[in-house]
Amino acid sequence: YYDEIFVIAPGEKAWRSAGKLPERRAYAASVSIADGVLVIGGENSDTIFQDTLMLRWDGKAVVVERGPALPAPRTSQVAAVLDGSVYVAGGYAPGAVRVSSGDFWRLDLAQRAAGWKKLATWPGPTRAQGTIAALDGAIYLISGLEMVADAGGKAKPTYLGDVYRYRAEKWERLPDMPWTAIAAPFPAPVSANLGRVWVLGGVDSRM
């Protein structure tokens, strides 16, 4: 786990140090918003985080401030920005077995003081390490890893290739992926003029 922050500005040829996080952290969800980068949850060797961090560039270094806390601690969740709101889906909860969640939360960036709102979950398994995209007024939740505890208390993973679309406050199941794409980059890139979501890489359960 690391706490360093590096930046590279347009026209520059090398990354440079720009500050540090309040603590070492990995597996957070990060999204770009108008006034900076929002870092959501994550973990280190001591804890799973429930907080969020707002990272802003002041011209010389990155300023880090605390943002609205999540409803519960989560790590390896996914996030995307749509129509002025940040959406967070899934992730692992604290515990001896990192059980995956079915949580779906929204933060209205114009009303941050109101905090995160819990939304209806998708009609499928819980998951972490999936990918997510925002396109044409909809959120797409793609693949992921379901993690539960078996009868002996050991982790039991299931690779998921299902796909869901959230639009007008309703979920719809779409055709499955041809194979799984665990931990593919997110938010997934989109081509708005073509109506395409691009899933790049990830872990394939066939390997």
PDB file of C-alpha atoms in Angstrom:
ATOM      1  CA  TYR A   1       0.000   0.000   0.000  1.00  0.00           C
ATOM      2  CA  TYR A   2       1.224   3.506  -0.857  1.00  0.00           C
ATOM      3  CA  ASP A   3       0.345   7.102  -0.026  1.00  0.00           C
ATOM      4  CA  GLU A   4       2.293   9.005  -2.692  1.00  0.00           C
ATOM      5  CA  ILE A   5       0.525  11.240  -5.216  1.00  0.00           C
ATOM      6  CA  PHE A   6       2.118  11.975  -8.599  1.00  0.00           C
ATOM      7  CA  VAL A   7       0.996  14.312 -11.377  1.00  0.00           C
ATOM      8  CA  ILE A   8       1.918  15.032 -14.964  1.00  0.00           C
ATOM      9  CA  ALA A   9       0.691  18.267 -16.549  1.00  0.00           C
ATOM     10  CA  PRO A  10      -0.110  18.789 -20.238  1.00  0.00           C
ATOM     11  CA  GLY A  11       3.124  19.278 -22.146  1.00  0.00           C
ATOM     12  CA  GLU A  12       5.305  17.740 -19.438  1.00  0.00           C
ATOM     13  CA  LYS A  13       7.413  14.667 -20.108  1.00  0.00           C
ATOM     14  CA  ALA A  14       7.785  13.240 -16.603  1.00  0.00           C
ATOM     15  CA  TRP A  15       5.679  12.563 -13.548  1.00  0.00           C
ATOM     16  CA  ARG A  16       6.470  14.494 -10.387  1.00  0.00           C
ATOM     17  CA  SER A  17       5.622  14.188  -6.722  1.00  0.00           C
ATOM     18  CA  ALA A  18       2.590  16.278  -5.722  1.00  0.00           C
ATOM     19  CA  GLY A  19       1.796  15.333  -2.115  1.00  0.00           C
ATOM     20  CA  LYS A  20       0.530  12.418  -0.073  1.00  0.00           C
ATOM     21  CA  LEU A  21      -2.733  10.806   0.923  1.00  0.00           C
ATOM     22  CA  PRO A  22      -3.656  10.979   4.633  1.00  0.00           C
ATOM     23  CA  GLU A  23      -2.806   7.280   4.895  1.00  0.00           C
ATOM     24  CA  ARG A  24      -1.678   4.428   2.666  1.00  0.00           C
ATOM     25  CA  ARG A  25      -4.538   3.173   0.534  1.00  0.00           C
ATOM     26  CA  ALA A  26      -5.338   0.844  -2.371  1.00  0.00           C
ATOM     27  CA  TYR A  27      -8.379  -0.573  -4.211  1.00  0.00           C
ATOM     28  CA  ALA A  28     -10.394   2.630  -3.870  1.00  0.00           C
ATOM     29  CA  ALA A  29     -12.750   3.721  -6.632  1.00  0.00           C
ATOM     30  CA  SER A  30     -11.676   7.011  -8.227  1.00  0.00           C
ATOM     31  CA  VAL A  31     -13.636   9.273 -10.563  1.00  0.00           C
ATOM     32  CA  SER A  32     -12.938  12.659 -12.113  1.00  0.00           C
ATOM     33  CA  ILE A  33     -15.439  15.412 -11.321  1.00  0.00           C
ATOM     34  CA  ALA A  34     -15.481  19.119 -12.150  1.00  0.00           C
ATOM     35  CA  ASP A  35     -13.435  20.241  -9.142  1.00  0.00           C
ATOM     36  CA  GLY A  36     -10.965  17.364  -8.849  1.00  0.00           C
ATOM     37  CA  VAL A  37     -10.765  13.639  -8.258  1.00  0.00           C
ATOM     38  CA  LEU A  38     -13.040  11.822  -5.805  1.00  0.00           C
ATOM     39  CA  VAL A  39     -11.421   8.792  -4.127  1.00  0.00           C
ATOM     40  CA  ILE A  40     -13.986   6.409  -2.652  1.00  0.00           C
ATOM     41  CA  GLY A  41     -13.316   3.857   0.094  1.00  0.00           C
ATOM     42  CA  GLY A  42     -10.498   1.352  -0.395  1.00  0.00           C
ATOM     43  CA  GLU A  43      -8.283  -0.462   2.071  1.00  0.00           C
ATOM     44  CA  ASN A  44      -4.858  -0.918   3.583  1.00  0.00           C
ATOM     45  CA  SER A  45      -3.341  -3.536   5.885  1.00  0.00           C
ATOM     46  CA  ASP A  46      -5.213  -2.072   8.881  1.00  0.00           C
ATOM     47  CA  THR A  47      -8.730  -1.324   7.690  1.00  0.00           C
ATOM     48  CA  ILE A  48     -11.368  -1.025   4.979  1.00  0.00           C
ATOM     49  CA  PHE A  49     -12.271   2.633   4.567  1.00  0.00           C
ATOM     50  CA  GLN A  50     -15.723   4.196   4.738  1.00  0.00           C
ATOM     51  CA  ASP A  51     -14.554   7.706   3.882  1.00  0.00           C
ATOM     52  CA  THR A  52     -14.032   9.537   0.618  1.00  0.00           C
ATOM     53  CA  LEU A  53     -11.239  11.930  -0.299  1.00  0.00           C
ATOM     54  CA  MET A  54     -11.450  14.974  -2.542  1.00  0.00           C
ATOM     55  CA  LEU A  55      -8.193  15.678  -4.417  1.00  0.00           C
ATOM     56  CA  ARG A  56      -7.720  19.171  -5.878  1.00  0.00           C
ATOM     57  CA  TRP A  57      -4.782  20.704  -7.723  1.00  0.00           C
ATOM     58  CA  ASP A  58      -3.836  24.152  -6.367  1.00  0.00           C
ATOM     59  CA  GLY A  59      -1.222  24.876  -9.021  1.00  0.00           C
ATOM     60  CA  LYS A  60       1.691  23.517  -7.010  1.00  0.00           C
ATOM     61  CA  ALA A  61       0.478  20.418  -5.184  1.00  0.00           C
ATOM     62  CA  VAL A  62      -2.564  18.247  -4.565  1.00  0.00           C
ATOM     63  CA  VAL A  63      -4.792  19.378  -1.696  1.00  0.00           C
ATOM     64  CA  VAL A  64      -6.640  16.505   0.005  1.00  0.00           C
ATOM     65  CA  GLU A  65      -9.919  17.017   1.855  1.00  0.00           C
ATOM     66  CA  ARG A  66     -12.407  14.572   3.361  1.00  0.00           C
ATOM     67  CA  GLY A  67     -15.610  14.063   1.403  1.00  0.00           C
ATOM     68  CA  PRO A  68     -19.002  12.562   2.308  1.00  0.00           C
ATOM     69  CA  ALA A  69     -18.599   9.195   4.051  1.00  0.00           C
ATOM     70  CA  LEU A  70     -20.077   6.087   2.475  1.00  0.00           C
ATOM     71  CA  PRO A  71     -23.010   4.326   4.158  1.00  0.00           C
ATOM     72  CA  ALA A  72     -20.624   1.431   4.969  1.00  0.00           C
ATOM     73  CA  PRO A  73     -16.921   0.539   4.541  1.00  0.00           C
ATOM     74  CA  ARG A  74     -16.162  -0.824   1.072  1.00  0.00           C
ATOM     75  CA  THR A  75     -13.153  -1.783  -1.032  1.00  0.00           C
ATOM     76  CA  SER A  76     -12.817  -2.885  -4.677  1.00  0.00           C
ATOM     77  CA  GLN A  77     -16.117  -1.251  -5.586  1.00  0.00           C
ATOM     78  CA  VAL A  78     -16.684   0.498  -8.927  1.00  0.00           C
ATOM     79  CA  ALA A  79     -17.852   4.048  -9.644  1.00  0.00           C
ATOM     80  CA  ALA A  80     -18.921   6.267 -12.520  1.00  0.00           C
ATOM     81  CA  VAL A  81     -20.296   9.788 -13.013  1.00  0.00           C
ATOM     82  CA  LEU A  82     -23.622  10.393 -14.752  1.00  0.00           C
ATOM     83  CA  ASP A  83     -25.619  13.631 -15.034  1.00  0.00           C
ATOM     84  CA  GLY A  84     -23.993  15.335 -12.062  1.00  0.00           C
ATOM     85  CA  SER A  85     -24.054  12.336  -9.716  1.00  0.00           C
ATOM     86  CA  VAL A  86     -21.506   9.713  -8.693  1.00  0.00           C
ATOM     87  CA  TYR A  87     -22.746   6.111  -8.648  1.00  0.00           C
ATOM     88  CA  VAL A  88     -20.976   3.382  -6.641  1.00  0.00           C
ATOM     89  CA  ALA A  89     -21.718  -0.329  -7.020  1.00  0.00           C
ATOM     90  CA  GLY A  90     -20.662  -3.401  -5.063  1.00  0.00           C
ATOM     91  CA  GLY A  91     -17.337  -3.905  -3.329  1.00  0.00           C
ATOM     92  CA  TYR A  92     -16.083  -6.051  -0.470  1.00  0.00           C
ATOM     93  CA  ALA A  93     -17.223  -5.591   3.129  1.00  0.00           C
ATOM     94  CA  PRO A  94     -14.930  -6.018   6.160  1.00  0.00           C
ATOM     95  CA  GLY A  95     -14.637  -9.484   7.679  1.00  0.00           C
ATOM     96  CA  ALA A  96     -12.546 -12.633   7.869  1.00  0.00           C
ATOM     97  CA  VAL A  97     -13.956 -13.387   4.416  1.00  0.00           C
ATOM     98  CA  ARG A  98     -14.259 -10.345   2.187  1.00  0.00           C
ATOM     99  CA  VAL A  99     -17.906 -10.909   1.249  1.00  0.00           C
ATOM    100  CA  SER A 100     -19.063  -9.023  -1.842  1.00  0.00           C
ATOM    101  CA  SER A 101     -21.979  -6.602  -1.600  1.00  0.00           C
ATOM    102  CA  GLY A 102     -25.005  -5.683  -3.655  1.00  0.00           C
ATOM    103  CA  ASP A 103     -24.949  -2.040  -2.609  1.00  0.00           C
ATOM    104  CA  PHE A 104     -25.759   0.674  -5.122  1.00  0.00           C
ATOM    105  CA  TRP A 105     -25.302   4.266  -3.945  1.00  0.00           C
ATOM    106  CA  ARG A 106     -25.574   7.735  -5.490  1.00  0.00           C
ATOM    107  CA  LEU A 107     -24.046  11.075  -4.487  1.00  0.00           C
ATOM    108  CA  ASP A 108     -25.594  14.208  -5.993  1.00  0.00           C
ATOM    109  CA  LEU A 109     -22.578  16.473  -6.533  1.00  0.00           C
ATOM    110  CA  ALA A 110     -24.778  19.573  -6.277  1.00  0.00           C
ATOM    111  CA  GLN A 111     -25.960  18.482  -2.803  1.00  0.00           C
ATOM    112  CA  ARG A 112     -22.954  16.780  -1.264  1.00  0.00           C
ATOM    113  CA  ALA A 113     -23.985  17.670   2.273  1.00  0.00           C
ATOM    114  CA  ALA A 114     -26.987  15.364   1.864  1.00  0.00           C
ATOM    115  CA  GLY A 115     -24.591  12.432   1.533  1.00  0.00           C
ATOM    116  CA  TRP A 116     -24.981   9.158  -0.294  1.00  0.00           C
ATOM    117  CA  LYS A 117     -28.413   7.764  -1.167  1.00  0.00           C
ATOM    118  CA  LYS A 118     -29.063   4.031  -1.227  1.00  0.00           C
ATOM    119  CA  LEU A 119     -30.669   2.833  -4.453  1.00  0.00           C
ATOM    120  CA  ALA A 120     -32.248  -0.447  -5.505  1.00  0.00           C
ATOM    121  CA  THR A 121     -29.674  -3.125  -6.256  1.00  0.00           C
ATOM    122  CA  TRP A 122     -29.381  -4.915  -9.583  1.00  0.00           C
ATOM    123  CA  PRO A 123     -31.336  -8.189 -10.043  1.00  0.00           C
ATOM    124  CA  GLY A 124     -28.328 -10.481  -9.810  1.00  0.00           C
ATOM    125  CA  PRO A 125     -25.451 -11.666  -7.623  1.00  0.00           C
ATOM    126  CA  THR A 126     -23.436  -9.402  -5.356  1.00  0.00           C
ATOM    127  CA  ARG A 127     -20.036  -8.448  -6.741  1.00  0.00           C
ATOM    128  CA  ALA A 128     -16.746  -6.623  -6.446  1.00  0.00           C
ATOM    129  CA  GLN A 129     -13.967  -5.940  -8.970  1.00  0.00           C
ATOM    130  CA  GLY A 130     -16.391  -5.506 -11.842  1.00  0.00           C
ATOM    131  CA  THR A 131     -16.478  -2.606 -14.242  1.00  0.00           C
ATOM    132  CA  ILE A 132     -18.991   0.170 -14.805  1.00  0.00           C
ATOM    133  CA  ALA A 133     -19.793   2.746 -17.463  1.00  0.00           C
ATOM    134  CA  ALA A 134     -22.030   5.786 -17.929  1.00  0.00           C
ATOM    135  CA  LEU A 135     -23.588   6.395 -21.351  1.00  0.00           C
ATOM    136  CA  ASP A 136     -26.725   8.051 -22.746  1.00  0.00           C
ATOM    137  CA  GLY A 137     -28.412   8.552 -19.385  1.00  0.00           C
ATOM    138  CA  ALA A 138     -27.701   5.035 -18.133  1.00  0.00           C
ATOM    139  CA  ILE A 139     -25.282   3.177 -15.866  1.00  0.00           C
ATOM    140  CA  TYR A 140     -23.892  -0.155 -17.087  1.00  0.00           C
ATOM    141  CA  LEU A 141     -22.644  -2.700 -14.517  1.00  0.00           C
ATOM    142  CA  ILE A 142     -20.499  -5.405 -16.074  1.00  0.00           C
ATOM    143  CA  SER A 143     -18.901  -8.624 -14.789  1.00  0.00           C
ATOM    144  CA  GLY A 144     -17.255  -8.885 -11.374  1.00  0.00           C
ATOM    145  CA  LEU A 145     -16.476 -11.441  -8.711  1.00  0.00           C
ATOM    146  CA  GLU A 146     -19.097 -12.723  -6.281  1.00  0.00           C
ATOM    147  CA  MET A 147     -17.501 -13.711  -2.966  1.00  0.00           C
ATOM    148  CA  VAL A 148     -19.369 -15.563  -0.232  1.00  0.00           C
ATOM    149  CA  ALA A 149     -18.360 -17.708   2.740  1.00  0.00           C
ATOM    150  CA  ASP A 150     -18.985 -21.439   2.380  1.00  0.00           C
ATOM    151  CA  ALA A 151     -20.251 -23.731   5.162  1.00  0.00           C
ATOM    152  CA  GLY A 152     -16.716 -23.999   6.519  1.00  0.00           C
ATOM    153  CA  GLY A 153     -16.204 -20.256   6.600  1.00  0.00           C
ATOM    154  CA  LYS A 154     -13.843 -20.225   3.630  1.00  0.00           C
ATOM    155  CA  ALA A 155     -14.033 -17.819   0.705  1.00  0.00           C
ATOM    156  CA  LYS A 156     -16.035 -19.128  -2.244  1.00  0.00           C
ATOM    157  CA  PRO A 157     -15.580 -17.001  -5.408  1.00  0.00           C
ATOM    158  CA  THR A 158     -17.798 -17.046  -8.490  1.00  0.00           C
ATOM    159  CA  TYR A 159     -16.709 -15.329 -11.702  1.00  0.00           C
ATOM    160  CA  LEU A 160     -19.555 -13.317 -13.219  1.00  0.00           C
ATOM    161  CA  GLY A 161     -20.161 -12.417 -16.837  1.00  0.00           C
ATOM    162  CA  ASP A 162     -23.597 -10.828 -16.463  1.00  0.00           C
ATOM    163  CA  VAL A 163     -24.421  -7.260 -17.522  1.00  0.00           C
ATOM    164  CA  TYR A 164     -27.056  -4.812 -16.248  1.00  0.00           C
ATOM    165  CA  ARG A 165     -28.299  -1.378 -17.274  1.00  0.00           C
ATOM    166  CA  TYR A 166     -29.733   1.142 -14.796  1.00  0.00           C
ATOM    167  CA  ARG A 167     -31.912   3.764 -16.464  1.00  0.00           C
ATOM    168  CA  ALA A 168     -34.872   5.816 -15.200  1.00  0.00           C
ATOM    169  CA  GLU A 169     -34.380   4.228 -11.762  1.00  0.00           C
ATOM    170  CA  LYS A 170     -34.931   0.707 -13.101  1.00  0.00           C
ATOM    171  CA  TRP A 171     -32.561  -2.194 -13.753  1.00  0.00           C
ATOM    172  CA  GLU A 172     -32.585  -4.250 -16.924  1.00  0.00           C
ATOM    173  CA  ARG A 173     -30.505  -7.356 -17.605  1.00  0.00           C
ATOM    174  CA  LEU A 174     -28.599  -7.302 -20.890  1.00  0.00           C
ATOM    175  CA  PRO A 175     -26.903 -10.179 -22.772  1.00  0.00           C
ATOM    176  CA  ASP A 176     -24.003 -11.750 -20.888  1.00  0.00           C
ATOM    177  CA  MET A 177     -20.367 -11.073 -21.728  1.00  0.00           C
ATOM    178  CA  PRO A 178     -18.672 -13.715 -23.923  1.00  0.00           C
ATOM    179  CA  TRP A 179     -16.336 -14.272 -20.945  1.00  0.00           C
ATOM    180  CA  THR A 180     -15.614 -12.621 -17.626  1.00  0.00           C
ATOM    181  CA  ALA A 181     -13.573  -9.450 -17.232  1.00  0.00           C
ATOM    182  CA  ILE A 182     -12.753  -9.235 -13.526  1.00  0.00           C
ATOM    183  CA  ALA A 183     -11.078  -5.949 -12.515  1.00  0.00           C
ATOM    184  CA  ALA A 184     -11.243  -4.440 -15.998  1.00  0.00           C
ATOM    185  CA  PRO A 185     -10.540  -0.669 -16.002  1.00  0.00           C
ATOM    186  CA  PHE A 186     -13.372   1.577 -14.846  1.00  0.00           C
ATOM    187  CA  PRO A 187     -15.179   3.730 -15.588  1.00  0.00           C
ATOM    188  CA  ALA A 188     -15.114   1.841 -18.862  1.00  0.00           C
ATOM    189  CA  PRO A 189     -14.490   4.078 -21.903  1.00  0.00           C
ATOM    190  CA  VAL A 190     -17.487   4.841 -24.089  1.00  0.00           C
ATOM    191  CA  SER A 191     -18.135   6.107 -27.611  1.00  0.00           C
ATOM    192  CA  ALA A 192     -21.153   8.360 -27.244  1.00  0.00           C
ATOM    193  CA  ASN A 193     -21.626   8.885 -30.999  1.00  0.00           C
ATOM    194  CA  LEU A 194     -21.664   5.127 -31.593  1.00  0.00           C
ATOM    195  CA  GLY A 195     -23.454   4.066 -28.419  1.00  0.00           C
ATOM    196  CA  ARG A 196     -20.632   1.724 -27.422  1.00  0.00           C
ATOM    197  CA  VAL A 197     -19.163   0.635 -24.062  1.00  0.00           C
ATOM    198  CA  TRP A 198     -15.611  -0.719 -24.291  1.00  0.00           C
ATOM    199  CA  VAL A 199     -14.450  -3.367 -21.789  1.00  0.00           C
ATOM    200  CA  LEU A 200     -10.673  -3.613 -21.846  1.00  0.00           C
ATOM    201  CA  GLY A 201      -8.755  -6.543 -20.397  1.00  0.00           C
ATOM    202  CA  GLY A 202      -9.643  -8.008 -17.008  1.00  0.00           C
ATOM    203  CA  VAL A 203      -9.333 -11.526 -15.623  1.00  0.00           C
ATOM    204  CA  ASP A 204     -10.940 -14.275 -17.698  1.00  0.00           C
ATOM    205  CA  SER A 205     -12.319 -17.253 -15.746  1.00  0.00           C
ATOM    206  CA  ARG A 206     -11.214 -19.576 -18.568  1.00  0.00           C
ATOM    207  CA  MET A 207      -7.539 -18.987 -17.714  1.00  0.00           C
TER     208      MET A 207
END
